[in-house]
Amino acid sequence: MSPPGRAAARRVGPPFGVAAAVSVLGFLYGWPLLSIAVRTLEGVAGGSGWTAAGAWRVLSAERTGHLVIVTVAETVASTAAVLLVGVPLGWAIGRFRFPGRRLFGALLVTPFVLPSVTVAGAVLAISGPPGGDPERFVLIIAAHAVFNIGFMARATAAALAGVPRSVEEAARMAGRRGAVAALDTTGRAIAPSIAAAAGVVAALSALSFGVIAVIGSEGIRTVEMEIWARAVQQLDLAGAATLALAQGALLAVLFAALGRWGAAHGAPALAAGSGDPRPARTGVERAAVTVAVCVGAFVVAVPLLATVFGALRGPGGWTLQRFGSLAGGTTPSGVVGARPVLARGEALTAFGDSLAGAGVATLLAFAAAALVLAARRGAGWLERLAVAPMAVSGATLGLGFLLAFGSSALDLRGSWIAVPLVQGAVAAPVVTHLLSAAWRNRAALLYEHAATLGAGPWRRFASVLVPSLRPVLFAAGSIAFAIALGEFGATSFVARSDRPTVPLLIARLFGRVGSANYGAAMALSAVLVSVTAAVVWVGDRRGSIR
């Protein structure tokens, strides 16, 4: 007889539950994406219907070519930088045991959940206000590296956990030298996992919005930024939709190619736990671990500390004046007739709106995930459908919401729910993925055992399901709240200009000329970093994701 958990995994929930989950997913993702496709088909040729010539005019424009070149260049450079640092760092974490290893591994992924505008602000805190386009390009690569190195390191370490050290030892016994043996055995085994992680990093870099908005310029602009500019600034919704669909198609091809390559070159299944880390024994191994940890600590800690120092250090030395300017009403010194950096109460209102909106978005994300979890019961296609929007860019999703929920059928423009709704849509796939994995790994077997012992549905829910999922509920909730609090790309399409969220206000300050605006942006970034880190820390203390 198969285990109860596996039997449960084969059963599909009631049709009503599946229909409800599909309806919610269609409302959050299907309708917005369909709205983009419809607008493209109807509006590319000036409202007279779709033509290949009309689409070609948008895609073959000289400006579009420049955008593609910049996007590809920064994506390739960012991915290369992340691979160069992240893979050796992940190798050190995955292969060797050293004091503070678990804490260090957790700290590495901290920038990954921070708002992208604060990561960009951290890089600016080190370099100062950027100069020309070449310098801006380098700073963008640095910001993407800070953002993604922890993810690459953790992905590499996870892949190494499934590769036994005996394969390297056998290669050495066959006469191969240490580095060659490691690369030819373990390196080849984890190559598909690294390629998949590199594909995610490439997509995140290509779809980067907050970093480009803060550090970029008119000459350093990507396709993602152009989608926003066409839709919000130029009101060219058809052109924005065309670019969004083309970008989505290219990303789909990229992930399909990586998936096929990984399936063709994947390593055979190996014993779980056979690659557990061991202490570094030789001087070379200890030196390698030391260098990797120092580089990782520098990449992660220095930019974040620089944000705090940048907020505390003004032109005249150490000061709290930049934090004081957040109260509003302060005008730049020495500038006659200058407007205040922030209006009175503007920063406080933005924080209140952002915290409340993130709370509502987290509840919406959990509601969507709960529907999928309750309905799936083995319907793997439903889980994959719910997680698939993780590959949709923020600008594409924001544009879809602008088109779908700004129509006569349902007009949410100016409504308070618009921002939490799009933020919940961004966070829901992450929550769904975490809860589904926890259900498979922890709760399913206990849930079915309780049923065989006669426990009713409500008792199983209260006594088995909630306690078994409580750790991941806390962790997933903190991550969802952090994602919603720092969401920038999709929010910029639907937020009211007079009620910006904190990330939007930070980007607005960075875009203004003057040290007073820069100082206020750094102070606001430091506060947002502190709040986000505290939320993630509390979630990590109360829960865990394994």
XYZ file of C-alpha atoms in Angstrom:
546
model
C 0.000 0.000 0.000
C 1.363 3.429 -0.894
C 1.955 5.955 1.909
C -1.057 8.123 2.766
C 0.816 11.264 1.726
C 1.356 9.856 -1.749
C -2.224 8.741 -1.994
C -3.312 12.250 -1.094
C -0.953 13.638 -3.668
C -2.749 11.686 -6.385
C -6.220 12.928 -5.473
C -7.502 16.107 -6.997
C -9.642 18.490 -4.988
C -13.348 19.049 -5.691
C -14.206 20.694 -9.004
C -15.548 23.769 -7.201
C -12.211 24.318 -5.450
C -10.255 23.916 -8.674
C -12.624 26.283 -10.480
C -12.280 28.869 -7.686
C -8.474 28.692 -7.783
C -8.373 28.960 -11.570
C -10.784 31.917 -11.442
C -8.583 33.794 -8.983
C -5.463 33.100 -11.045
C -7.294 34.223 -14.159
C -8.360 37.430 -12.440
C -4.872 38.249 -11.132
C -2.798 37.182 -14.142
C -4.855 35.917 -17.055
C -6.989 39.020 -17.475
C -4.063 41.502 -17.245
C -1.912 39.513 -19.674
C -4.836 39.019 -22.039
C -5.474 42.767 -21.895
C -1.909 43.380 -23.072
C -2.381 40.996 -25.986
C -5.705 42.566 -26.961
C -4.306 46.102 -26.805
C -1.387 45.023 -28.987
C -3.650 43.442 -31.579
C -6.019 46.407 -31.621
C -3.705 49.357 -31.281
C -0.364 48.742 -32.941
C -1.625 50.060 -36.272
C -3.193 53.176 -34.777
C -6.441 51.589 -33.696
C -7.414 50.133 -37.073
C -6.450 46.593 -36.260
C -3.242 44.632 -35.992
C -0.781 44.462 -38.873
C 2.668 42.940 -39.085
C 3.951 46.262 -40.436
C 2.647 48.112 -37.377
C 4.320 45.709 -34.971
C 7.508 45.838 -37.014
C 7.595 49.643 -36.766
C 7.681 49.373 -32.972
C 10.186 46.527 -32.811
C 12.535 47.734 -35.574
C 12.771 51.357 -34.451
C 16.299 52.628 -33.880
C 15.479 53.392 -30.243
C 14.256 49.835 -29.694
C 17.524 48.506 -31.089
C 19.470 50.676 -28.655
C 17.299 49.459 -25.776
C 17.901 45.836 -26.724
C 21.670 46.379 -26.920
C 21.757 48.012 -23.481
C 19.508 45.333 -21.989
C 21.571 42.460 -23.398
C 24.858 44.095 -22.397
C 23.869 44.741 -18.794
C 22.239 41.303 -18.517
C 25.327 39.468 -19.778
C 27.713 41.551 -17.676
C 25.547 41.202 -14.548
C 25.186 37.440 -14.959
C 28.921 37.028 -15.535
C 29.718 39.038 -12.399
C 27.279 36.992 -10.318
C 28.704 33.708 -11.635
C 32.274 34.854 -11.028
C 31.633 35.533 -7.340
C 28.555 33.479 -6.495
C 29.703 30.041 -7.676
C 33.021 29.968 -5.725
C 31.174 31.372 -2.714
C 28.517 28.683 -2.979
C 31.226 26.044 -3.374
C 32.837 27.182 -0.115
C 29.499 27.111 1.726
C 28.376 23.811 0.239
C 31.627 21.872 0.594
C 33.203 23.166 3.816
C 32.036 23.647 7.381
C 33.227 26.685 9.329
C 32.042 28.711 12.359
C 29.016 30.873 11.562
C 28.325 29.053 8.301
C 24.533 28.958 8.725
C 24.312 32.600 9.801
C 26.539 33.630 6.921
C 24.390 31.706 4.459
C 21.281 33.462 5.765
C 22.896 36.902 5.557
C 23.922 36.281 1.957
C 20.326 36.246 0.752
C 19.321 39.373 2.693
C 19.827 41.717 -0.296
C 17.692 39.379 -2.420
C 14.568 40.282 -0.411
C 15.413 43.963 0.005
C 13.696 46.558 -2.192
C 15.674 47.042 -5.393
C 15.725 50.815 -4.942
C 17.458 50.430 -1.579
C 20.075 48.119 -3.106
C 20.663 50.754 -5.776
C 20.848 53.385 -3.048
C 23.416 51.263 -1.181
C 25.657 51.188 -4.244
C 25.248 54.945 -4.683
C 26.179 55.432 -1.036
C 29.594 53.937 -1.818
C 30.190 55.656 -5.141
C 28.366 58.919 -4.589
C 26.106 60.472 -7.226
C 26.942 58.830 -10.578
C 28.637 60.680 -13.420
C 28.444 59.708 -17.090
C 26.822 56.684 -18.681
C 29.906 54.400 -18.458
C 30.040 54.911 -14.700
C 26.304 54.369 -14.408
C 26.610 51.106 -16.355
C 29.279 49.802 -13.968
C 27.187 50.782 -10.940
C 24.178 48.939 -12.371
C 26.295 45.794 -12.722
C 27.478 46.225 -9.119
C 23.903 46.633 -7.852
C 22.750 43.508 -9.699
C 25.718 41.611 -8.256
C 24.828 42.652 -4.705
C 21.217 41.682 -5.335
C 21.851 38.237 -6.879
C 25.145 36.835 -5.566
C 23.496 35.359 -2.471
C 20.911 33.589 -4.635
C 23.616 32.099 -6.864
C 25.676 31.010 -3.854
C 22.719 29.283 -2.221
C 21.762 27.586 -5.503
C 25.317 26.290 -5.931
C 25.488 25.071 -2.330
C 22.142 23.279 -2.699
C 23.349 21.544 -5.871
C 26.562 20.460 -4.160
C 24.576 18.846 -1.343
C 23.505 16.092 -3.742
C 26.973 15.305 -5.113
C 29.030 12.862 -3.001
C 32.669 13.719 -2.386
C 33.579 10.150 -3.357
C 33.312 11.023 -7.055
C 36.147 13.534 -6.665
C 38.184 11.097 -4.613
C 37.765 8.444 -7.299
C 38.953 10.907 -9.947
C 42.032 11.732 -7.867
C 42.791 8.031 -7.427
C 42.656 7.803 -11.239
C 45.500 10.327 -11.433
C 43.722 13.662 -11.901
C 44.848 16.701 -9.940
C 42.618 18.281 -7.293
C 41.108 21.194 -9.223
C 40.771 19.215 -12.447
C 39.149 16.312 -10.608
C 36.651 18.631 -8.903
C 35.699 20.444 -12.095
C 35.465 17.301 -14.212
C 33.241 15.451 -11.717
C 31.377 17.691 -9.312
C 31.519 20.659 -11.684
C 29.872 18.709 -14.479
C 27.258 17.308 -12.091
C 26.119 20.719 -10.840
C 26.430 22.496 -14.209
C 22.692 22.170 -15.033
C 21.736 23.628 -11.639
C 24.155 26.514 -12.104
C 22.837 27.098 -15.628
C 19.269 27.210 -14.309
C 20.265 29.658 -11.571
C 22.142 31.752 -14.128
C 18.983 31.868 -16.230
C 17.052 33.228 -13.251
C 19.776 35.818 -12.604
C 19.749 36.817 -16.273
C 15.970 37.243 -16.194
C 16.126 39.283 -12.985
C 18.818 41.505 -14.492
C 16.965 41.974 -17.768
C 13.730 42.750 -15.915
C 15.409 45.000 -13.350
C 13.349 48.132 -12.835
C 14.213 49.809 -9.547
C 17.967 49.663 -10.118
C 17.690 51.165 -13.604
C 15.227 53.812 -12.409
C 17.620 54.984 -9.681
C 21.027 54.624 -11.372
C 20.216 54.671 -15.087
C 19.835 57.615 -17.423
C 18.300 58.379 -20.788
C 21.271 56.666 -22.426
C 21.208 53.696 -20.024
C 17.629 52.512 -20.342
C 16.383 48.947 -20.768
C 13.345 47.461 -22.456
C 11.678 47.127 -19.044
C 12.061 50.851 -18.375
C 10.833 51.681 -21.877
C 7.631 49.722 -21.261
C 6.964 51.910 -18.230
C 7.923 55.125 -20.027
C 5.660 54.408 -23.007
C 2.712 53.457 -20.821
C 2.972 56.064 -18.039
C 4.806 59.022 -19.544
C 3.943 58.834 -23.251
C 0.540 57.098 -22.902
C 1.547 54.820 -25.796
C -0.158 51.719 -24.412
C -0.024 49.825 -27.710
C 3.732 50.312 -28.063
C 4.272 49.313 -24.418
C 2.141 46.204 -24.894
C 4.081 45.235 -28.027
C 7.402 45.487 -26.221
C 6.027 43.588 -23.206
C 4.827 40.698 -25.372
C 8.098 40.551 -27.309
C 10.125 40.569 -24.092
C 7.938 37.852 -22.583
C 8.327 35.684 -25.668
C 12.117 35.978 -25.555
C 12.183 35.064 -21.855
C 9.964 32.051 -22.536
C 12.407 30.897 -25.217
C 15.329 31.400 -22.804
C 13.769 29.308 -20.047
C 12.616 26.636 -22.482
C 16.155 26.345 -23.870
C 17.645 26.144 -20.371
C 15.072 23.519 -19.385
C 15.856 21.341 -22.402
C 19.588 21.737 -21.884
C 19.258 20.812 -18.225
C 17.159 17.761 -19.052
C 19.697 16.620 -21.651
C 22.769 17.199 -19.486
C 21.361 16.554 -16.021
C 23.374 14.417 -13.661
C 21.968 11.105 -12.392
C 20.220 11.147 -9.040
C 22.655 10.829 -6.141
C 22.239 9.927 -2.505
C 20.758 12.720 -0.433
C 23.155 14.132 2.109
C 26.218 12.473 0.575
C 27.683 15.904 -0.134
C 27.464 17.218 3.449
C 30.136 19.843 4.197
C 33.316 18.969 6.047
C 35.957 21.100 7.795
C 38.662 22.582 5.576
C 41.801 20.511 6.076
C 44.595 21.839 3.927
C 46.040 25.322 3.858
C 44.708 25.849 0.331
C 41.169 24.891 1.410
C 41.276 27.148 4.472
C 42.570 30.038 2.382
C 39.871 29.489 -0.229
C 37.131 29.487 2.420
C 38.551 32.622 4.048
C 38.716 34.499 0.747
C 35.199 33.400 -0.237
C 33.699 34.449 3.103
C 35.501 37.811 3.059
C 34.374 38.559 -0.487
C 30.795 37.529 0.305
C 30.734 39.617 3.468
C 32.097 42.606 1.564
C 29.554 42.299 -1.231
C 26.612 41.982 1.158
C 27.520 43.967 4.259
C 29.429 46.946 2.897
C 26.677 48.332 0.626
C 24.058 47.966 3.371
C 26.266 49.637 5.955
C 27.088 52.310 3.407
C 23.372 53.125 3.202
C 23.299 53.863 6.927
C 26.558 55.834 6.809
C 25.355 57.721 3.739
C 22.254 58.755 5.649
C 24.290 59.854 8.691
C 27.093 61.709 6.914
C 26.298 65.019 5.239
C 28.509 67.546 3.449
C 29.655 68.955 6.785
C 30.293 65.658 8.587
C 28.247 63.334 10.761
C 24.713 64.548 11.306
C 21.107 63.493 11.825
C 19.898 66.326 9.626
C 19.106 64.002 6.725
C 16.754 62.006 8.919
C 15.269 65.242 10.189
C 14.499 66.285 6.626
C 12.085 63.355 6.379
C 9.673 65.329 8.557
C 9.200 67.621 5.562
C 9.198 71.360 5.052
C 13.012 71.609 4.863
C 14.374 73.583 1.905
C 17.896 73.135 0.505
C 20.259 75.569 2.216
C 21.626 78.373 0.086
C 18.953 77.997 -2.598
C 16.583 80.967 -2.811
C 12.978 80.067 -3.572
C 13.654 76.320 -3.619
C 10.773 74.018 -2.846
C 10.999 71.753 0.209
C 12.721 68.427 -0.295
C 9.613 66.725 1.112
C 6.257 68.197 1.989
C 5.258 68.011 5.641
C 4.056 64.533 6.462
C 4.854 63.216 2.975
C 7.369 60.590 4.134
C 5.205 59.552 7.090
C 2.166 59.197 4.841
C 4.173 57.139 2.348
C 5.349 54.815 5.121
C 1.840 54.440 6.507
C 0.427 53.682 3.082
C 3.279 51.280 2.293
C 2.961 49.330 5.558
C -0.822 49.112 5.323
C -0.685 48.178 1.643
C 1.956 45.511 2.282
C -0.203 44.030 5.016
C -3.239 43.840 2.733
C -1.092 42.463 -0.100
C 0.256 39.734 2.189
C -3.274 38.693 3.138
C -4.284 38.620 -0.530
C -1.207 36.525 -1.393
C -2.044 34.029 1.356
C -5.678 33.884 0.234
C -4.652 33.061 -3.345
C -2.104 30.488 -2.141
C -4.657 28.898 0.197
C -7.118 28.447 -2.663
C -4.468 26.726 -4.772
C -3.292 24.576 -1.863
C -6.856 23.546 -0.976
C -7.735 22.742 -4.581
C -4.561 21.155 -5.921
C -4.379 17.869 -3.877
C -2.184 16.369 -6.576
C -3.126 18.657 -9.458
C 0.479 19.536 -10.238
C -0.576 21.593 -13.233
C -2.478 23.952 -10.918
C 0.580 24.564 -8.753
C 2.738 25.154 -11.827
C 0.122 27.557 -13.151
C 0.113 29.465 -9.859
C 3.923 29.711 -9.702
C 4.438 30.584 -13.390
C 3.808 34.362 -12.869
C 7.165 34.533 -11.063
C 8.638 34.760 -14.574
C 6.450 37.750 -15.512
C 8.216 41.089 -15.192
C 6.931 43.768 -12.865
C 6.464 46.222 -15.714
C 4.484 43.684 -17.736
C 2.234 42.841 -14.791
C 1.797 46.522 -13.930
C 0.917 47.360 -17.517
C -1.580 44.507 -17.567
C -3.222 45.789 -14.396
C -3.354 49.295 -15.847
C -5.153 48.007 -18.939
C -7.402 45.441 -17.257
C -8.456 47.438 -14.212
C -8.601 50.828 -15.859
C -11.359 49.856 -18.254
C -15.082 50.453 -18.154
C -15.631 46.860 -17.026
C -13.713 47.400 -13.779
C -12.080 50.752 -13.124
C -9.793 50.727 -10.072
C -7.812 53.813 -11.040
C -7.304 55.968 -7.973
C -8.705 53.258 -5.696
C -6.782 52.338 -2.543
C -6.960 48.628 -3.435
C -5.070 48.987 -6.725
C -1.580 49.024 -5.160
C -2.124 46.155 -2.657
C -3.782 44.128 -5.410
C -0.811 44.319 -7.765
C 1.637 43.805 -4.884
C -0.329 40.749 -3.747
C -0.174 39.413 -7.304
C 3.614 39.787 -7.244
C 3.959 38.021 -3.873
C 1.350 35.267 -4.352
C 3.488 32.929 -6.539
C 6.280 32.992 -3.942
C 3.880 32.198 -1.091
C 2.238 29.450 -3.145
C 5.597 27.855 -3.912
C 6.699 27.887 -0.261
C 3.420 26.561 1.137
C 3.113 23.862 -1.534
C 6.642 22.653 -0.833
C 5.935 22.623 2.912
C 2.707 20.706 2.347
C 4.512 18.016 0.393
C 7.434 17.798 2.822
C 5.666 18.135 6.182
C 1.899 18.227 6.334
C 0.400 15.786 3.821
C 1.350 12.584 5.623
C 0.252 13.852 9.052
C -2.989 15.203 7.606
C -3.926 11.860 6.074
C -2.928 9.930 9.215
C -5.246 12.172 11.237
C -8.039 11.386 8.774
C -7.486 7.639 9.173
C -7.764 8.106 12.958
C -11.187 9.687 12.536
C -10.395 13.387 12.892
C -12.844 15.637 11.093
C -11.880 18.341 8.585
C -11.935 21.225 11.075
C -9.973 19.304 13.708
C -7.404 18.267 11.113
C -7.123 21.905 10.040
C -6.702 23.268 13.585
C -4.707 20.435 15.162
C -2.583 19.174 12.278
C -2.405 21.500 9.309
C -1.849 24.837 11.057
C 0.745 23.567 13.588
C 2.677 21.640 10.957
C 2.782 24.648 8.619
C 3.239 27.335 11.296
C 7.022 27.762 10.773
C 6.741 28.212 7.023
C 3.680 30.449 7.474
C 5.743 32.919 9.487
C 8.669 32.753 7.081
C 6.514 33.021 3.954
C 4.527 35.865 5.505
C 7.653 37.875 6.252
C 8.990 37.335 2.740
C 5.630 38.275 1.176
C 5.450 41.417 3.329
C 9.017 42.365 2.373
C 8.290 41.794 -1.328
C 5.137 43.918 -1.170
C 6.813 46.651 0.876
C 9.649 47.025 -1.605
C 7.768 46.331 -4.845
C 8.569 49.018 -7.397
C 8.055 47.925 -10.999
C 4.370 46.964 -11.043
C 3.420 49.502 -8.373
C 4.737 52.394 -10.458
C 1.986 51.753 -13.021
C -0.977 51.912 -10.655
C 0.091 54.130 -7.730
C -1.304 57.649 -7.539
C 1.288 60.365 -8.036
C 0.105 62.171 -4.893
C 0.241 58.995 -2.745
C 3.540 57.268 -3.648
C 4.847 54.241 -1.806
C 8.211 54.524 -0.066
C 10.198 52.936 -2.950
C 8.533 55.296 -5.422
C 9.321 58.270 -3.181
C 12.967 57.168 -2.891
C 13.282 56.885 -6.678
C 11.662 60.308 -7.057
C 14.212 61.855 -4.658
C 17.146 60.148 -6.383
C 15.905 61.573 -9.678
C 16.090 65.153 -8.432
C 19.226 67.261 -8.565
C 20.897 68.432 -5.354
C 22.583 67.041 -2.251
C 19.489 67.680 -0.108
C 17.363 65.375 -2.269
C 20.142 62.780 -2.350
C 20.495 62.942 1.445
C 16.759 62.529 2.008
C 16.737 59.549 -0.381
C 19.605 57.940 1.547
C 17.861 58.510 4.880
C 14.605 57.078 3.563
C 16.509 54.114 2.107
C 18.169 53.450 5.469
C 14.795 53.419 7.224
C 13.296 51.107 4.595
C 16.291 48.742 4.795
C 15.939 48.606 8.589
C 12.201 47.889 8.456
C 12.584 45.219 5.764
C 15.484 43.521 7.549
C 13.523 43.517 10.820
C 10.498 41.939 9.135
C 12.620 39.206 7.535
C 14.505 38.628 10.807
C 11.286 38.220 12.797
C 9.935 35.808 10.207
C 13.170 33.818 10.262
C 13.148 33.651 14.061
C 9.521 32.505 14.253
C 9.616 30.209 11.263
C 11.872 28.412 8.855
C 11.983 27.275 5.253
C 13.811 24.031 4.627
